[in-house]
XYZ file of C-alpha atoms in Angstrom:
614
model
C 0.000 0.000 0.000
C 2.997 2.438 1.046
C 5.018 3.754 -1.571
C 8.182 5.034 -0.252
C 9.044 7.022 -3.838
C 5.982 8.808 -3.852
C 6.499 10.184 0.342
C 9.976 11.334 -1.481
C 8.422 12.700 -4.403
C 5.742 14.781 -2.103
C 8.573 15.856 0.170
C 10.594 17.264 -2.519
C 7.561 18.618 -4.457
C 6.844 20.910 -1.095
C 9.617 22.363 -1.073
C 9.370 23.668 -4.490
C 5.763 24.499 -4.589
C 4.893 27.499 -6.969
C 3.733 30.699 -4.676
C 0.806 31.134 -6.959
C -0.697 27.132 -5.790
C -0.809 28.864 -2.402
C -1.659 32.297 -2.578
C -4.017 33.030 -5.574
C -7.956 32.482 -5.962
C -8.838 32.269 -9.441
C -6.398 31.039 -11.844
C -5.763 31.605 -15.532
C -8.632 30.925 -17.695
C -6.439 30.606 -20.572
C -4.734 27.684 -19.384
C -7.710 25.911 -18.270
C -10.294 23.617 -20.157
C -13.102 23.456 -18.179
C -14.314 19.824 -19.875
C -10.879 18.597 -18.466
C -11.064 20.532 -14.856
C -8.565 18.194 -12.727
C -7.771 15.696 -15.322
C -5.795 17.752 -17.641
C -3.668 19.071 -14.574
C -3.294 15.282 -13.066
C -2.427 13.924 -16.376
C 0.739 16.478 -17.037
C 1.542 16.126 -13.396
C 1.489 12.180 -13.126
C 4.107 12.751 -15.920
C 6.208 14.909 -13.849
C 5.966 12.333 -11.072
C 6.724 9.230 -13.205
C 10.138 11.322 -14.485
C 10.902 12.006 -10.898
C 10.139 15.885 -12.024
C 9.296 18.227 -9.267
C 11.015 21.542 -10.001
C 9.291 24.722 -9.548
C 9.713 25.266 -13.413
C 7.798 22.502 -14.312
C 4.967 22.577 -11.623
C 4.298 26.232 -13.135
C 3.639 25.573 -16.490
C 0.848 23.087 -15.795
C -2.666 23.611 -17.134
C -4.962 25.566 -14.353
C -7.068 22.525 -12.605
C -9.414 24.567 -11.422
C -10.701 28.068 -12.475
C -11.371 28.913 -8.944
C -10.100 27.490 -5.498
C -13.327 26.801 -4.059
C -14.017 24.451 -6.643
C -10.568 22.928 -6.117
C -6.743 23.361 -6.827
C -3.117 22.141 -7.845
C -2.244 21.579 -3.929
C -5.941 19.361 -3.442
C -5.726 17.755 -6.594
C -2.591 16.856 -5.455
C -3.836 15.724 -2.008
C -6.516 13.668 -3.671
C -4.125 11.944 -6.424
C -1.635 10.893 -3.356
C -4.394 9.250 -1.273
C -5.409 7.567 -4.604
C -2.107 6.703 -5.116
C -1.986 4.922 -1.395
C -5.798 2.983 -1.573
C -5.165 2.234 -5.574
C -8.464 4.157 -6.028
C -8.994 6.713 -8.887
C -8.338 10.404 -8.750
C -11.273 11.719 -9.239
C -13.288 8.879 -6.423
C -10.588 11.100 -3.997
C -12.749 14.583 -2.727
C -11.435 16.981 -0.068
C -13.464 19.245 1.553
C -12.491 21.962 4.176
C -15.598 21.269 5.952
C -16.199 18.170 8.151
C -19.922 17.763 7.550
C -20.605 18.887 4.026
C -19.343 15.469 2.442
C -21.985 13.770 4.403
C -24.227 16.021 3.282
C -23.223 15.774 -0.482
C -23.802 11.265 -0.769
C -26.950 12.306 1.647
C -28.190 14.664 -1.257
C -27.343 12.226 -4.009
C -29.192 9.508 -2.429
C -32.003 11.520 -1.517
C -32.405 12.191 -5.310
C -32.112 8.574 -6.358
C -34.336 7.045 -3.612
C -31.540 5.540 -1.921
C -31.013 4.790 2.094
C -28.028 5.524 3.641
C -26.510 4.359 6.846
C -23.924 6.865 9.087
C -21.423 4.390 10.990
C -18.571 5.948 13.060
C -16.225 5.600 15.641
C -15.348 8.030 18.365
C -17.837 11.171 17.680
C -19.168 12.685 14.615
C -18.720 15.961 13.526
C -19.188 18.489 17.132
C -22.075 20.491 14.172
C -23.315 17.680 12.932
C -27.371 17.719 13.908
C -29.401 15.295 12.468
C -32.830 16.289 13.599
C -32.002 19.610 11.839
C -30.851 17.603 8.724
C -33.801 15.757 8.695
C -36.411 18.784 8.721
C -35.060 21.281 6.946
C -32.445 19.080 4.531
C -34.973 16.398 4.052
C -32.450 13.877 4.020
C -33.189 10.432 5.567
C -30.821 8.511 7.250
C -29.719 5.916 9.786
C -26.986 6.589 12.320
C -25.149 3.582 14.241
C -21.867 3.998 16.531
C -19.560 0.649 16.397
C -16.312 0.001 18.114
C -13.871 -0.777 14.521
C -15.014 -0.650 11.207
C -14.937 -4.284 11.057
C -18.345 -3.827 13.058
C -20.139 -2.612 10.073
C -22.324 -5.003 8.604
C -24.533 -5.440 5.180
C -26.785 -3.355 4.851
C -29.323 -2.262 2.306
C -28.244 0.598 0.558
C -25.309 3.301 1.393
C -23.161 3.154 3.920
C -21.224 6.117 4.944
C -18.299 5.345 7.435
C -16.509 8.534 9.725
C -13.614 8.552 11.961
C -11.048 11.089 13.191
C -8.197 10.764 11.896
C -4.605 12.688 12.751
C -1.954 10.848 9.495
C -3.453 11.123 6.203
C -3.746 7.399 4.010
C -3.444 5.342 7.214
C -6.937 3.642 7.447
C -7.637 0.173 5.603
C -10.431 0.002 3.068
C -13.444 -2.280 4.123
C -15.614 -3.625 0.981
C -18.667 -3.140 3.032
C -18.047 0.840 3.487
C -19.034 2.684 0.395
C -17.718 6.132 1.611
C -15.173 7.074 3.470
C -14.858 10.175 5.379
C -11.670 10.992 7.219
C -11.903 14.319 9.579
C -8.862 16.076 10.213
C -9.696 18.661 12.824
C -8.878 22.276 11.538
C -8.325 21.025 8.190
C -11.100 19.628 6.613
C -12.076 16.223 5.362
C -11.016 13.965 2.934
C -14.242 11.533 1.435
C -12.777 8.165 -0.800
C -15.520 6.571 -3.086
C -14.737 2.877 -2.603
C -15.473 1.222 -5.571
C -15.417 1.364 -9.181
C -18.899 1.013 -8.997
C -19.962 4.263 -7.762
C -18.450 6.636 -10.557
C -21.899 7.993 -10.703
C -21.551 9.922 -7.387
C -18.541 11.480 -8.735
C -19.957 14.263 -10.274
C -22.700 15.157 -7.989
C -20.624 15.078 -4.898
C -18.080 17.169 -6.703
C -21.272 19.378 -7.380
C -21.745 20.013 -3.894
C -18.554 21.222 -2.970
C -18.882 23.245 -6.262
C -22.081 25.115 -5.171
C -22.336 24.652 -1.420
C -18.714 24.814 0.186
C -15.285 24.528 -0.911
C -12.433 22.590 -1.063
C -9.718 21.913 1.413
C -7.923 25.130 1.107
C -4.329 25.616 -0.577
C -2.630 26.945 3.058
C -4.754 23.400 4.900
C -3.795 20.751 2.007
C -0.426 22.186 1.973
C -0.192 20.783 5.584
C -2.140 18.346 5.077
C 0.353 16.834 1.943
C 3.207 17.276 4.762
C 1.828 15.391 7.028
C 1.316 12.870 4.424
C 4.825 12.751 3.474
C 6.030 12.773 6.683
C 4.050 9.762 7.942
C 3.122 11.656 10.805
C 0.564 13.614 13.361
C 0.161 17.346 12.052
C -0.006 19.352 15.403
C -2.658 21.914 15.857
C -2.136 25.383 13.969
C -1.408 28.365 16.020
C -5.122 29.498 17.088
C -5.684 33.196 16.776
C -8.850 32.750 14.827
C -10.623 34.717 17.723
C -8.736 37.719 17.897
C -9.039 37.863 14.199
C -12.341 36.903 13.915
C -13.159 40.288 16.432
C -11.286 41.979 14.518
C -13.005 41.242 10.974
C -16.343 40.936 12.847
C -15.449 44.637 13.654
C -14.559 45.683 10.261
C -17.855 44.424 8.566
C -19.838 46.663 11.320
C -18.589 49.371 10.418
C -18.165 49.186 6.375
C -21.938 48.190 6.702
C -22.945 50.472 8.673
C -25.125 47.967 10.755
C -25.338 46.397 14.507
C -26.106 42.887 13.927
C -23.773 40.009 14.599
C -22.808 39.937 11.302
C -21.454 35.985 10.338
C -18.209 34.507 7.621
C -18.105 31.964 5.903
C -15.788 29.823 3.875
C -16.871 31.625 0.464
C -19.699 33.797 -0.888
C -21.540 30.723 -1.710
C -21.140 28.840 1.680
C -23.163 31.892 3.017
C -25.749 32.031 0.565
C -26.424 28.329 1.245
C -26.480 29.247 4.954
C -28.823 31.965 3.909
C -30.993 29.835 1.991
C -31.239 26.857 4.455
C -31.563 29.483 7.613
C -34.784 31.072 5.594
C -36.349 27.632 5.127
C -35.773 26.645 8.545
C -37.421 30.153 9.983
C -40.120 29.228 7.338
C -41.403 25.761 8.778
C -41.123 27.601 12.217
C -43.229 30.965 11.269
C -45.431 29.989 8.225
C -46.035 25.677 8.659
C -47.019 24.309 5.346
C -46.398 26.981 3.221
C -44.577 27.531 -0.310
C -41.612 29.054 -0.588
C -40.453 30.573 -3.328
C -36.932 31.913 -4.211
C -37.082 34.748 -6.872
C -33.499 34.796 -8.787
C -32.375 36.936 -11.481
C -32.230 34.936 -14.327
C -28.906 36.330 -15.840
C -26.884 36.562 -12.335
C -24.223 34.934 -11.339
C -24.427 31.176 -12.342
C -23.501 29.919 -8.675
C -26.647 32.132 -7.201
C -28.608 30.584 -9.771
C -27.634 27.035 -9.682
C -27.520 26.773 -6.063
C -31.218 27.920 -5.612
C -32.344 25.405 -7.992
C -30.526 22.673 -6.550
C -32.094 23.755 -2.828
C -35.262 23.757 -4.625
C -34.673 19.889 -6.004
C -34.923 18.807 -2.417
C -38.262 19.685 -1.212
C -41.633 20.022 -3.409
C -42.482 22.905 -1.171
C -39.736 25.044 -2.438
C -39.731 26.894 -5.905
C -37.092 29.189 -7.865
C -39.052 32.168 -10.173
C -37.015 33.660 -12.514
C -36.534 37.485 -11.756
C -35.532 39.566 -15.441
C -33.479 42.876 -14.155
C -31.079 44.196 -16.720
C -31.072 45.855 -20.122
C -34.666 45.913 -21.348
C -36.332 44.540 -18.344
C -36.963 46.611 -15.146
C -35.846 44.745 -11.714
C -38.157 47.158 -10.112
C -41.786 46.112 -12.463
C -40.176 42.827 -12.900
C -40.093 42.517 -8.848
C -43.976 43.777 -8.463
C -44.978 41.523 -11.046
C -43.474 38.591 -9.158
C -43.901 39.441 -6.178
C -47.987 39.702 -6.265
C -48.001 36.353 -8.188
C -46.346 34.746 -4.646
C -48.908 36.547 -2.504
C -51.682 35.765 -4.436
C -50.635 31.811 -3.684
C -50.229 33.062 -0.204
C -46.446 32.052 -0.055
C -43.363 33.187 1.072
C -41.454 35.408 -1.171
C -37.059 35.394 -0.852
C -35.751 37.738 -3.218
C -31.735 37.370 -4.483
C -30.688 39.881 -6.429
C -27.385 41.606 -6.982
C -27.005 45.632 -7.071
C -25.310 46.656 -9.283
C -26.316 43.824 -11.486
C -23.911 41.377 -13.016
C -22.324 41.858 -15.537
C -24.169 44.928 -16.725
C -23.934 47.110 -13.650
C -27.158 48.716 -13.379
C -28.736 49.752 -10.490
C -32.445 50.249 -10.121
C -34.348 53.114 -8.914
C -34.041 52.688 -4.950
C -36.816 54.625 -3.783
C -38.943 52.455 -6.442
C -37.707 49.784 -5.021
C -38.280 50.784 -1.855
C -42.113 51.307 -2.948
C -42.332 47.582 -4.058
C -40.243 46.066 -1.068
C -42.853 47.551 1.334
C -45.895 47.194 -0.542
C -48.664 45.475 1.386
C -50.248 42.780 -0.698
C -53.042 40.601 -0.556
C -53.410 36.780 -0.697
C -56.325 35.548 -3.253
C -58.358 34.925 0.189
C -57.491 38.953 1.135
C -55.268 37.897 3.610
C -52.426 39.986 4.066
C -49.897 38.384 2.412
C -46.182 37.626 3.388
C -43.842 40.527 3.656
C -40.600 39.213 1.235
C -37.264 39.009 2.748
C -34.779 41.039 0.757
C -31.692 39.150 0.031
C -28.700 41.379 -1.778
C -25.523 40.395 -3.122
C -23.738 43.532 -3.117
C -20.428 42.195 -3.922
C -19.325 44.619 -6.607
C -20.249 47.442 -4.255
C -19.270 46.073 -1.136
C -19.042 50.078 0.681
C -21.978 51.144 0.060
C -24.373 51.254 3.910
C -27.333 49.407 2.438
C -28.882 48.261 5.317
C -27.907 51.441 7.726
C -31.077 52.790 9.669
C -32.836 55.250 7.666
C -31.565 53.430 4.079
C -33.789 52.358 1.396
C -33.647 48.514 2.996
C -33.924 49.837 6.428
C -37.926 48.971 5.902
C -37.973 45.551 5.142
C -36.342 42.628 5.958
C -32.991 42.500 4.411
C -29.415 40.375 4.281
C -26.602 41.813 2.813
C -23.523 39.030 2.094
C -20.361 39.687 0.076
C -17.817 37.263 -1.808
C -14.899 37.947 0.130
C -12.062 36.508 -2.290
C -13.265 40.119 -4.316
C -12.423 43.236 -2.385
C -12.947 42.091 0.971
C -9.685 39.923 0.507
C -8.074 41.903 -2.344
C -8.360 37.837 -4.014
C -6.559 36.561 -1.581
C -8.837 33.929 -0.165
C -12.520 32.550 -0.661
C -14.107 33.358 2.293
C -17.673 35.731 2.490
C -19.758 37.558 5.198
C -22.880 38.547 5.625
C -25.496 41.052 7.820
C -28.593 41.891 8.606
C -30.626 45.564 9.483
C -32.470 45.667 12.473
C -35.452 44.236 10.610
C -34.199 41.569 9.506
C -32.266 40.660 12.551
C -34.523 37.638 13.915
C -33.061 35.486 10.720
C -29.177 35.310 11.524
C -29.801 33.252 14.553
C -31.521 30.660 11.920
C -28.293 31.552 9.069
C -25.555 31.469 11.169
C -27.418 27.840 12.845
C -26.923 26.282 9.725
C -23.211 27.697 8.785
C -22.374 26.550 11.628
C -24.103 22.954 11.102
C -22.275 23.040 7.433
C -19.176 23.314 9.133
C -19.000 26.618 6.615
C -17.712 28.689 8.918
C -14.066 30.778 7.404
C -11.248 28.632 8.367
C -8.357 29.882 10.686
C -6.223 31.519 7.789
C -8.748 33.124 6.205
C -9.788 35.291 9.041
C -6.126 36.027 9.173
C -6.267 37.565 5.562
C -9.395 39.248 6.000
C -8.354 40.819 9.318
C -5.133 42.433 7.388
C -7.164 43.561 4.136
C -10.288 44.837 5.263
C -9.542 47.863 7.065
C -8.099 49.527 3.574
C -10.934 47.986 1.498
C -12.818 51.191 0.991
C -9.660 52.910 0.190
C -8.692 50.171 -2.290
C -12.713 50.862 -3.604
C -12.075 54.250 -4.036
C -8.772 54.077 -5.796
C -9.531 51.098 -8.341
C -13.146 53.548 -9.293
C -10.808 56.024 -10.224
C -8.765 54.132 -12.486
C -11.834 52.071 -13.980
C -13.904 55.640 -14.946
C -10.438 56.747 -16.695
C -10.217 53.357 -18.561
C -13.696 53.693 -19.313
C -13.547 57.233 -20.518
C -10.811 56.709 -22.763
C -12.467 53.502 -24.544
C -15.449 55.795 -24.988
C -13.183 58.274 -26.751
C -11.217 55.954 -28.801
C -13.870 52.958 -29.806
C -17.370 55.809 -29.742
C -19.626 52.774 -31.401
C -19.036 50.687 -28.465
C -21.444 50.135 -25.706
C -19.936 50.027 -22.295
C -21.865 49.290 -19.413
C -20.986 51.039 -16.429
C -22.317 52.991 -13.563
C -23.224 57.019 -14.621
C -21.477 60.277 -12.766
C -24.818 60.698 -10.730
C -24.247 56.901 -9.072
C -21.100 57.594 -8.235
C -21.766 60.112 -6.652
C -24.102 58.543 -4.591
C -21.459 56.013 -3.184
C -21.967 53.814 -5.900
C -18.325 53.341 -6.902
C -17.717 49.654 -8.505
C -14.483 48.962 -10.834
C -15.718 47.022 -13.403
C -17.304 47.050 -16.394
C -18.751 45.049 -19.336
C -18.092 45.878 -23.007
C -20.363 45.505 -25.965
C -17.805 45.682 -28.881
C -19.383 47.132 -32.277
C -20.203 44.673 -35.074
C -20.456 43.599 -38.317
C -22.455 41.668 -40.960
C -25.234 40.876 -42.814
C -27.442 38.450 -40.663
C -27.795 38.244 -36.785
C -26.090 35.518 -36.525
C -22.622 36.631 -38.498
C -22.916 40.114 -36.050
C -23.290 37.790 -33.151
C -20.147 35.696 -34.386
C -18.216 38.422 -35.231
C -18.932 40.256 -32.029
C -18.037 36.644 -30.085
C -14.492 36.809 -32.121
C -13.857 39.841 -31.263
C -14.308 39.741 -27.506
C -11.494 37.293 -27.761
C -9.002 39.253 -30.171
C -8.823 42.110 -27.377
C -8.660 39.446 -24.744
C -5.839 37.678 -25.989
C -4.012 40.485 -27.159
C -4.207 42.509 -23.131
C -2.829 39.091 -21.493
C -0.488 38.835 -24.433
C 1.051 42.059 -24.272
C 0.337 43.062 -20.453
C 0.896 39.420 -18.984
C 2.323 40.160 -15.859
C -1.229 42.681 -14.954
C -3.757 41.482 -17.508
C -4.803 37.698 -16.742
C -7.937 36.069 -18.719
C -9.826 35.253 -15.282
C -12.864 35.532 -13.449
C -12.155 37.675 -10.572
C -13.222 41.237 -9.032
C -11.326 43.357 -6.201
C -7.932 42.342 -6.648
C -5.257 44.016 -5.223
C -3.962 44.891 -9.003
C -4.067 44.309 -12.309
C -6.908 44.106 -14.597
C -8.995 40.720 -15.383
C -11.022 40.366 -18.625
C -13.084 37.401 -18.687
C -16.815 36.690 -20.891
C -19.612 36.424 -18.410
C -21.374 33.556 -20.756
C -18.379 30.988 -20.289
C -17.565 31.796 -16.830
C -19.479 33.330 -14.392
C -22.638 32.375 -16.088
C -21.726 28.835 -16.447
C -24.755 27.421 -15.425
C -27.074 30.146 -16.629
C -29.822 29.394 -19.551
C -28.356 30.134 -22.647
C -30.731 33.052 -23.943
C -29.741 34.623 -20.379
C -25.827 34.684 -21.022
C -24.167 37.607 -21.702
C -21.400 37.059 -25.094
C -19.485 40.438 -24.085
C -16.376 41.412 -22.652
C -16.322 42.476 -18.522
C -13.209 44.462 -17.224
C -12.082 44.494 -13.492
C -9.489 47.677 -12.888
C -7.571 47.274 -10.254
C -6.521 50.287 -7.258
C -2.632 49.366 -8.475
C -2.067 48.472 -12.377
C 0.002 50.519 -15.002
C -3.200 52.094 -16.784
C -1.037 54.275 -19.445
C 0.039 50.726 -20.784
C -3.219 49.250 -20.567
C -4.580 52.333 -23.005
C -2.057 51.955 -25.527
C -3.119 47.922 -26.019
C -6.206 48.896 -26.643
C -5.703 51.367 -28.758
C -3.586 49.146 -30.882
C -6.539 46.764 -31.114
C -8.746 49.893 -32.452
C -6.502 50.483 -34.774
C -6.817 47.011 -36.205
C -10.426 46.312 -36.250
C-alpha cells in the first residue's frame, strides 16, 4: 500500500511548490479547459511524477485545474491523487473538503435524489455540528446513524453506507468492501471523502457538485499541511489558534463598512453563506409559516452559482420553488419585482428575493426609492389575507461600501441580508471566504443563518480570518482608488472605440457612493445576418482578450475575478461566471475588473492598438 518514492516525491515537491498554488484564488482561464477541470492538470503532473520531475519550473507551467479554489486546486488535486495513489483508487473517487460535515451532506443529497437509504457508521464522535434532527427537517435527508467500536463492526446493509472517523496521518486507514464512503476528519483542516469502488463513478460528479455550489475545497494553506503530514508519515499538530482575535477583529470591520449592529457571520466563500442563507430562511419558514410555499425569486442572468444553487435547494423539497426574476437591459428589476412578487402573494407564499445591485455583468442599479415602494408594498393573498412581507436578500459584492442596510436606508424597511464574496475586495483575491449582515429588521433570521453555517461546518477557516483581518480595514480605500482608475479606462475607450457600448455605472451613481471597478463591453459589429454580427462580435471579444494578457501578462490575466489588489482581469460572463445560466440569459461580451494598483497608461495603448486594427 505504502510507496516510499511517492512520500519522497511529495517531500521534494513541497519544497518547491509554486507561490501562486498557495496564494491566488482564481487562476488563468487561458490555461484551463473546463471539460478537463482536474484531469488535464493530473495527467501532465502524473508525468512529472513518473520522471521524478518536481522543479518549480515545471509545476508552473501546468494547465490551471481549477478556475477557482473553491471548486478545487493544484495543492488538493494533489492531495486527492496521493491518497489515490496509497488505496489504488482513482483520482477523481478522492474529494477533499475543508468542511467536516458537508461530504456527508453531499452522498446524503445524491441519495435523496435517487431514492436511496443511507446508513452513518462511526467511531469516536461525529462531527461536534453535525445535527441530524435539523438535517432531517429542513435538509430532508433520511438517514440511519449507528456507533460501532472498529469498522470491522459494520455489517450489510441495504443501501449506502457512509463510514466517519477522526483521523490525525493522512492514508493510514484500511479500506473495508462493506463501506461505500469514506470520510476521514482532520480537525482544523477539513475532510477527505474516498468513493470505494469502481462502482460508484456515478456519485462522482454530484458530490463534486456540492462542494462546487455549497462549500469549498480543502484550502491551498490546509492541504499544503495536510500533503506534509502525508509525506512525513506523521501527526500534524494543531495550527497556532488566533482565529478569535481575528475573527473580532473582521467581525469589527464588517460593522462598520456596513454600517449595521447585527452580529454579522463569515463563511468559507460567498456561496457557503448564501447556502447558509438559503437553508436558515427555510428553517425560519417551517417555524413561522407551517405548510407553506416558498419561493426563491433569482435573477435569471446573475451569477451562475446564485442561480444554480437555488435550484438545486429547490430539487430537495416540493415545497420550495425558484421564479425567474428579469433585471437588466430591457427589463426593469423594479416592475419585474412587483410583477413577481404579487403572483407569490396571491398563492399566499413566502417570497425570498436574491438579487445583486449593481447587477452582473451589466452594472445597473435600479431606482431605490422604487424599489423601496415595491419592497414595502402590502399585498393581498387571493383569500385577502395579508400576504407575506418578502425578505430582501442582496448580493452587493461589486459594491461592497456602500451602507445598504444602515437605519434610515432604502432597505432599512424591510427585511434584508446583505452578504459579500470575500475573495473580491474584501480579501483583495486573496482567499474565498464571504460575510454577511442583517438591518435591524431583519435581525430575527441570523440566529436561523448562522445555525446552519455553523451545522455546514461553513464557517471561514483559521487563515482566512487572518487575511481578511489584514485587508479589510483599507478595502474602501482600495474601492475608491480602483473607481478612479476604472472611470479613466472607461472614458478613454469611450473616446477611442465611440460605437461601443460600455456598461458602467453614470457620474450621478457615483456620486451617490456607488463606486464599482468594473465594467462590461459591448464591442461594435459587423455583418449581414444576426447571426454573423453575433459571431463576429463573439471573435472579437477574444481578439482584445488575448491580445491585453499577451502584451500586459504580468497585470492582464484572462480570469474571473473582481477586487484584486492589481491588475486588470477580462473574462466573458457567458463561459464563466454564467456557467450554469440558460443560454438566452448569457451575456457574449467582454467584462473588465481595474484594479486600485495596475500601469493604466500601458493598458490604453493595447487597446488602442486593437482599435486600430479592427
Amino acid at each position: 500500500m505504502q510507496d516510499q518514492n511517492l512520500y519522497n516525491y511529495i517531500n521534494i515537491l513541497l519544497k518547491n511548490v509554486p507561490s501562486d498554488w498557495v496564494n491566488l484564488t482564481t487562476h488563468r482561464l487561458d490555461i484551463y479547459n473546463e471539460s478537463l477541470a482536474k484531469t488535464q492538470f493530473l495527467d501532465q503532473f502524473e508525468t512529472l511524477y513518473q520522471n521524478s520531475n518536481a522543479k518549480t519550473s515545471s509545476l508552473q507551467v501546468l494547465p490551471t485545474a481549477y478556475d477557482y479554489i473553491r471548486l478545487g486546486h493544484p495543492l488538493s488535486c494533489i492531495l486527492e491523487w496521493a491518497i489515490s495513489k496509497i488505496y489504488g483508487q482513482k483520482p477523481e473517487h478522492v474529494i477533499s473538503f475543508s468542511s467536516q460535515v458537508m461530504p456527508i451532506l453531499a452522498v446524503l443529497r445524491a441519495n435523496l435524489i435517487s431514492g436511496k437509504k443511507t446508513q452513518i457508521c462511526y467511531v469516536g464522535n461525529l462531527p461536534d455540528s453535525f445535527d441530524a434532527e435539523l438535517i432531517r427537517r429542513v435538509y430532508n435527508y433520511s438517514f440511519e446513524i449507528k456507533k460501532v467500536e472498529k469498522q470491522d463492526d459494520i455489517s450489510t446493509f441495504n443501501g449506502s453506507t457512509i463510514f466517519i472517523s477522526k483521523q490525525s496521518e493522512m492514508g493510514t486507514i484500511t479500506l473495508n468492501p462493506l463501506v461505500d464512503f469514506y470520510i476521514n476528519l482532520f480537525p482544523e483542516l477539513g475532510s477527505v471523502l474516498i468513493i470505494n469502488g469502481a462502482d460508484k463513478d456515478d456519485y462522482v460528479s454530484n458530490i463534486q457538485h456540492v462542494r462546487r455550489r455549497e462549500t469549498i475545497a480543502m484550502t491551498p494553506s490546509n492541504s499544503l499541511i495536510a500533503l506534509k503530514t502525508l509525506g512525513d508519515r506523521s501527526s500534524y499538530a494543531s495550527a497556532n489558534n488566533s482565529k478569535n482575535h481575528d475573527k473580532k477583529s473582521v467581525l469589527k470591520s464588517i460593522e462598520s463598512i456596513t454600517a449595521t449592529s447585527t452580529k454579522p457571520i463569515v463563511g468559507s466563500s460567498g456561496l457557503s453563506i448564501q447556502y447558509a442563507i438559503m437553508m436558515g430562511l427555510i428553517d425560519d419558514a417551517q417555524g413561522n409559516y407551517h405548510g407553506k410555499a416558498i419561493k426563491f425569486i433569482v435573477p435569471t442572468n446573475c451569477y451562475g452559482g446564485t442561480n444554480d444553487q437555488a435550484r438545486r435547494v429547490a430539487a430537495c423539497s416540493e415545497h420550495i420553488d425558484v421564479l425567474d426574476l428579469e433585471v437588466d437591459g430591457e427589463n426593469n428589476m423594479v416592475s419585474s419585482l412587483e410583477t413577481v412578487l404579487t403572483k407569490v402573494a396571491h398563492e399566499d407564499a413566502i417570497p425570498y428575493i436574491i438579487a445583486e445591485i449593481p447587477t452582473n455583468p451589466r452594472v445597473e442599479v435600479p431606482d431605490l426609492e422604487a424599489l423601496k415602494t415595491a419592497l414595502t408594498k402590502t399585498r393581498k393573498t387571493a383569500n385577502g389575507d395579508t400576504a407575506i412581507d418578502p425578505v430582501f436578500i442582496l448580493d452587493q459584492t461589486f459594491c461592497p461600501n456602500i451602507k445598504f442596510l444602515a437605519e434610515d436606508e432604502i432597505l432599512s424597511h424591510v427585511r434584508s441580508i446583505s452578504y459579500v464574496s470575500g475573495s473580491k475586495f474584501p480579501s483583495g483575491g486573496k482567499c474565498t471566504a464571504g460575510y454577511c449582515v442583517a438591518n435591524q429588521k431583519g435581525k430575527a433570521l441570523m440566529a436561523k443563518i448562522e445555525q446552519h453555517l455553523m451545522l455546514c461546518d461553513n464557517e471561514a477557516t483559521i487563515h482566512q480570518f487572518q487575511i481578511l483581518a489584514k485587508q479589510m480595514p483599507s478595502m474602501n480605500d482600495r474601492i475608491a482608488d480602483a473607481y478612479t482608475n476604472t472611470r479613466e479606462f472607461v472614458s478613454f475607450i469611450q473616446e477611442v472605440l465611440p460605437k461601443a457600448k460600455i456598461n458602467f455605472v453614470s457620474e450621478e451613481l457615483a456620486a451617490r457612493g456607488f463606486t464599482p471597478s468594473v465594467f462590461s463591453l459591448d464591442l461594435p459589429t459587423k455583418g449581414n445576418t444576426a447571426e454573423e454580427k453575433e459571431a463576429y462580435k463573439r471573435e472579437l471579444n477574444h481578439k482584445l482578450i488575448n491580445l491585453m494578457i499577451t502584451e500586459i501578462p504580468n497585470e492582464s490575466k484572462y480570469c474571473v475575478s473582481y477586487g484584486q489588489l492589481n491588475g486588470c482581469y477580462w473574462t466573458i460572463p457567458a463561459t464563466s461566471t454564467q456557467g450554469t445560466t440558460k443560454e438566452d440569459d448569457k451575456d457574449y461580451i467582454a467584462r473588465v475588473a481595474v484594479s486600485p494598483d495596475l500601469n493604466l497608461e500601458k493598458h490604453k495603448a493595447v487597446f488602442l492598438e486593437f482599435v486600430e486594427n479592427i
